[in-house]
CSV table of C-alpha atoms in Angstrom, one decimal:
chain,number,residue,atom,x,y,z
A,6,MET,CA,147.3,76.9,-21.5
A,7,LYS,CA,146.3,80.7,-21.6
A,8,SER,CA,144.4,80.3,-18.3
A,9,GLN,CA,147.3,79.1,-16.7
A,10,PHE,CA,149.2,82.4,-17.9
A,11,LEU,CA,146.8,84.7,-16.5
A,12,LEU,CA,146.1,82.9,-13.3
A,13,ARG,CA,150.2,83.1,-12.5
A,14,SER,CA,150.6,86.7,-13.7
A,15,GLN,CA,147.2,87.4,-11.3
A,16,THR,CA,149.4,85.9,-8.7
A,17,LEU,CA,152.8,87.8,-9.6
A,18,PHE,CA,151.1,91.1,-9.7
A,19,LEU,CA,149.2,90.9,-6.5
A,20,PRO,CA,150.0,94.0,-4.1
A,21,GLN,CA,151.8,93.2,-1.1
A,22,LYS,CA,150.3,93.6,2.6
A,23,GLN,CA,152.3,96.3,4.7
A,24,VAL,CA,153.3,94.8,7.8
A,25,LEU,CA,152.7,97.6,10.7
A,26,LYS,CA,155.3,97.7,13.5
A,27,PRO,CA,153.6,97.4,17.0
A,28,TYR,CA,153.6,101.2,18.8
A,29,TYR,CA,154.7,101.2,22.5
A,30,PRO,CA,154.0,104.6,24.3
A,31,GLU,CA,156.0,103.3,27.2
A,32,ALA,CA,159.0,102.7,25.3
A,33,MET,CA,159.1,106.0,23.9
A,34,ALA,CA,158.5,107.8,27.1
A,35,THR,CA,161.3,106.2,28.5
A,36,THR,CA,163.6,107.0,25.8
A,37,THR,CA,162.3,110.6,26.2
A,38,ARG,CA,163.0,110.9,29.7
A,39,ASP,CA,166.4,109.0,29.5
A,40,LEU,CA,167.6,111.8,26.8
A,41,LYS,CA,166.2,114.4,29.1
A,42,ILE,CA,168.2,113.0,32.2
A,43,HIS,CA,171.5,112.9,30.0
A,44,LEU,CA,171.2,116.4,29.1
A,45,SER,CA,170.4,117.4,32.6
A,46,LYS,CA,173.8,115.6,33.4
A,47,ARG,CA,175.7,117.4,31.0
A,48,GLN,CA,174.4,120.8,32.2
A,49,ARG,CA,175.3,120.1,35.7
A,50,GLY,CA,178.7,119.1,34.6
A,51,LEU,CA,179.1,122.1,33.0
A,52,ARG,CA,178.0,124.2,35.9
A,53,ILE,CA,179.9,122.3,38.1
A,54,CYS,CA,183.3,123.0,35.6
A,55,LEU,CA,182.2,126.8,35.7
A,56,CYS,CA,182.1,126.8,39.3
A,57,VAL,CA,185.4,125.3,39.4
A,58,SER,CA,187.3,127.5,36.9
A,59,SER,CA,185.7,130.4,38.7
A,60,LEU,CA,186.9,129.7,42.2
A,61,VAL,CA,190.4,128.8,40.6
A,62,ILE,CA,190.7,132.1,39.1
A,63,LEU,CA,189.4,133.7,42.3
A,64,VAL,CA,192.0,132.0,44.4
A,65,ALA,CA,194.7,133.1,41.8
A,66,ALA,CA,193.4,136.5,41.8
A,67,ILE,CA,193.6,136.8,45.7
A,68,LEU,CA,196.9,135.3,45.7
A,69,ILE,CA,198.6,137.9,43.2
A,70,LEU,CA,197.0,140.5,45.3
A,71,ILE,CA,198.6,139.2,48.2
A,72,PHE,CA,202.0,139.0,47.0
A,73,THR,CA,201.8,142.1,45.2
A,74,ILE,CA,199.8,145.0,46.5
A,75,PHE,CA,198.7,143.3,49.7
A,76,LYS,CA,202.3,142.1,50.7
A,77,PRO,CA,202.9,142.2,54.1
A,78,LYS,CA,204.9,145.3,55.3
A,79,ASP,CA,206.6,145.6,58.7
A,80,PRO,CA,204.9,148.3,60.7
A,81,SER,CA,206.6,151.4,62.0
A,82,VAL,CA,206.9,151.6,65.8
A,83,PHE,CA,208.2,154.3,68.3
A,84,VAL,CA,208.1,154.1,72.3
A,85,ASN,CA,208.0,157.6,73.9
A,86,PRO,CA,208.4,158.1,77.7
A,87,VAL,CA,205.9,160.4,78.8
A,88,ASP,CA,205.7,162.5,82.4
A,89,LEU,CA,209.3,162.4,83.1
A,90,GLU,CA,208.9,165.4,85.5
A,91,ASN,CA,207.3,162.6,88.0
A,92,PHE,CA,209.7,159.8,86.9
A,93,GLN,CA,211.8,159.3,90.4
A,94,VAL,CA,214.4,156.6,89.4
A,95,LEU,CA,216.5,157.8,92.3
A,96,SER,CA,214.3,157.8,94.6
A,97,PRO,CA,215.5,156.3,97.8
A,98,ASN,CA,212.2,155.4,99.5
A,99,SER,CA,210.8,153.2,96.7
A,100,SER,CA,212.0,150.0,95.1
A,101,GLY,CA,210.1,151.0,91.9
A,102,ALA,CA,209.7,153.6,89.5
A,103,PRO,CA,206.9,153.7,87.4
A,104,LEU,CA,207.7,155.0,83.8
A,105,ASN,CA,204.6,155.9,81.6
A,106,LEU,CA,205.2,154.9,77.7
A,107,VAL,CA,203.2,155.8,74.7
A,108,ILE,CA,203.7,152.9,72.0
A,109,THR,CA,203.2,154.5,68.4
A,110,ILE,CA,202.3,151.7,65.7
A,111,GLN,CA,201.7,152.7,62.2
A,112,ASN,CA,200.1,149.9,60.2
A,113,PRO,CA,201.0,150.4,56.5
A,114,ASN,CA,199.2,147.0,55.5
A,115,TYR,CA,195.5,146.7,54.1
A,116,ALA,CA,195.0,144.2,56.7
A,117,SER,CA,194.1,144.6,60.2
A,118,PHE,CA,196.1,143.0,63.1
A,119,LYS,CA,194.8,142.2,66.4
A,120,ASN,CA,197.0,140.8,68.8
A,121,ARG,CA,196.5,139.0,72.1
A,122,ASN,CA,197.1,140.1,75.8
A,123,GLY,CA,201.0,140.0,76.2
A,124,SER,CA,203.9,141.5,77.6
A,125,GLY,CA,207.2,143.2,76.8
A,126,TYR,CA,210.8,143.8,78.7
A,127,LEU,CA,212.8,146.7,79.8
A,128,LYS,CA,216.4,146.1,80.1
A,129,TYR,CA,219.5,148.3,81.0
A,130,GLY,CA,222.5,146.3,79.8
A,131,ASP,CA,221.7,142.7,80.2
A,132,THR,CA,219.3,142.9,83.2
A,133,ILE,CA,215.3,143.0,82.9
A,134,ILE,CA,214.5,145.7,85.1
A,135,ALA,CA,210.7,146.1,84.2
A,136,GLU,CA,207.8,144.4,82.5
A,137,ILE,CA,205.7,146.2,79.7
A,138,PRO,CA,202.1,144.7,79.8
A,139,LEU,CA,200.4,145.0,76.4
A,140,GLU,CA,196.5,144.6,76.7
A,141,SER,CA,194.7,143.0,73.3
A,142,ARG,CA,194.1,145.6,70.9
A,143,LEU,CA,192.9,146.0,67.1
A,144,PHE,CA,195.3,147.8,65.0
A,145,PRO,CA,193.5,148.6,61.9
A,146,ALA,CA,194.3,148.5,58.3
A,147,ARG,CA,196.5,151.7,57.0
A,148,SER,CA,196.4,153.5,60.2
A,149,THR,CA,198.4,154.7,63.1
A,150,THR,CA,197.5,153.4,67.1
A,151,ASN,CA,198.7,154.8,70.2
A,152,VAL,CA,199.3,152.5,72.9
A,153,SER,CA,199.3,153.7,76.4
A,154,THR,CA,201.2,151.3,79.0
A,155,THR,CA,203.2,151.9,82.2
A,156,ALA,CA,206.7,150.1,83.2
A,157,ASN,CA,207.3,149.8,86.6
A,158,ILE,CA,211.3,149.9,86.7
A,159,GLN,CA,213.0,148.1,89.5
A,160,THR,CA,215.4,150.9,90.6
A,161,ASP,CA,217.0,148.6,93.3
A,162,LYS,CA,218.4,146.5,90.1
A,163,LEU,CA,219.5,149.8,88.6
A,164,LEU,CA,221.3,151.2,91.7
A,165,LYS,CA,223.5,148.0,91.9
A,166,ASP,CA,224.9,148.4,88.3
A,167,PRO,CA,227.8,150.8,88.7
A,168,ASN,CA,227.6,151.5,85.1
A,169,PHE,CA,223.9,153.3,85.9
A,170,MET,CA,225.3,155.9,88.5
A,171,VAL,CA,228.0,156.6,85.8
A,172,ALA,CA,225.3,157.4,83.2
A,173,VAL,CA,223.0,159.4,85.4
A,174,GLU,CA,225.8,161.6,86.7
A,175,GLY,CA,226.0,162.4,82.6
A,176,GLY,CA,222.2,163.1,82.6
A,177,ALA,CA,221.1,160.3,80.4
A,178,PHE,CA,221.0,156.7,80.3
A,179,ASN,CA,220.2,154.2,77.5
A,180,MET,CA,217.5,151.2,77.8
A,181,THR,CA,216.4,148.3,75.3
A,182,SER,CA,213.0,146.7,74.9
A,183,GLU,CA,211.8,143.9,73.6
A,184,ALA,CA,208.1,142.5,73.0
A,185,LYS,CA,206.3,140.0,70.8
A,186,LEU,CA,202.9,140.6,69.6
A,187,SER,CA,200.9,137.6,68.7
A,188,GLY,CA,197.7,137.8,67.0
A,189,LYS,CA,195.5,137.3,63.6
A,190,VAL,CA,195.6,139.7,60.5
A,191,ARG,CA,192.1,139.9,58.5
A,192,MET,CA,191.6,141.2,55.1
A,193,ALA,CA,188.7,142.0,53.6
A,194,LYS,CA,186.6,139.9,56.1
A,195,ILE,CA,187.8,136.7,54.5
A,196,ILE,CA,191.3,136.2,54.6
A,197,ARG,CA,192.4,135.2,58.3
A,198,LEU,CA,196.1,134.3,59.5
A,199,LYS,CA,197.9,133.9,62.3
A,200,ALA,CA,200.7,136.3,62.8
A,201,LYS,CA,203.6,137.8,65.1
A,202,VAL,CA,205.1,141.4,65.4
A,203,TYR,CA,208.7,141.3,66.8
A,204,LEU,CA,209.7,144.4,68.1
A,205,SER,CA,213.0,145.8,69.5
A,206,CYS,CA,213.6,149.5,70.8
A,207,THR,CA,216.4,151.6,72.2
A,208,ILE,CA,215.2,153.9,74.3
A,209,SER,CA,217.4,156.9,75.5
A,210,LEU,CA,216.4,159.0,78.3
A,211,ASN,CA,218.0,162.3,79.6
A,212,ILE,CA,216.6,162.9,82.5
A,213,SER,CA,218.1,166.5,83.3
A,214,ALA,CA,216.3,168.0,80.1
A,215,PHE,CA,213.3,165.6,80.5
A,216,GLN,CA,214.0,164.7,76.6
A,217,THR,CA,213.4,161.2,75.1
A,218,ALA,CA,214.7,159.4,71.8
A,219,SER,CA,213.6,155.8,70.6
A,220,THR,CA,214.7,153.8,67.7
A,221,CYS,CA,212.8,150.7,66.9
A,222,ILE,CA,213.0,147.9,64.6
A,223,SER,CA,209.8,145.5,63.7
A,224,LYS,CA,209.2,142.3,62.0
A,225,LEU,CA,205.7,140.8,60.9
A,226,LYS,CA,205.9,137.3,60.3
A,227,LEU,CA,202.9,135.0,59.2
């Protein structure tokens, strides 16, 4: 009876064997690699988010500047006929009288403007009496540019108008001029936009005193 008790007690208090889990280095390496890939994706996503946010802020800042400080302004234009001493509008031996013009354009904008080759027209009343060639030219930002050109006035059309002879007898006559400059504006070497400048001028010539005066209206459209 006693021996059975001892045997049973020894059986109860025998130390239990530890169960060792198998060690798989490949599995641990795979887990570490997956963790690194996950962290790398998160960092890349964060960088993309920061880049997009920075780009949006930059575009917003540029738009604010364009519509406030850099808001497009109409240029100031002056048309000045020159060399009136040689202007022979009443010459009977010629059907054309060259009129030299200096067109002064003041660009008040922070963007430059470059126009393509074009032309304008000179009118007396409702009759077109000359074409004004306008060559391609760069108008720098916030600058004044003088453009020299020549309008070959068709005197035969003028002499057919009875109102012209009456005006000449008074020593002066008025003409109107219209032109459209098509080109591109460029700002900070980044922004390029198509633009058009519309010009409308009234030119007064006092051929007896060799004096001129002009009034121009200009409009810039993007």
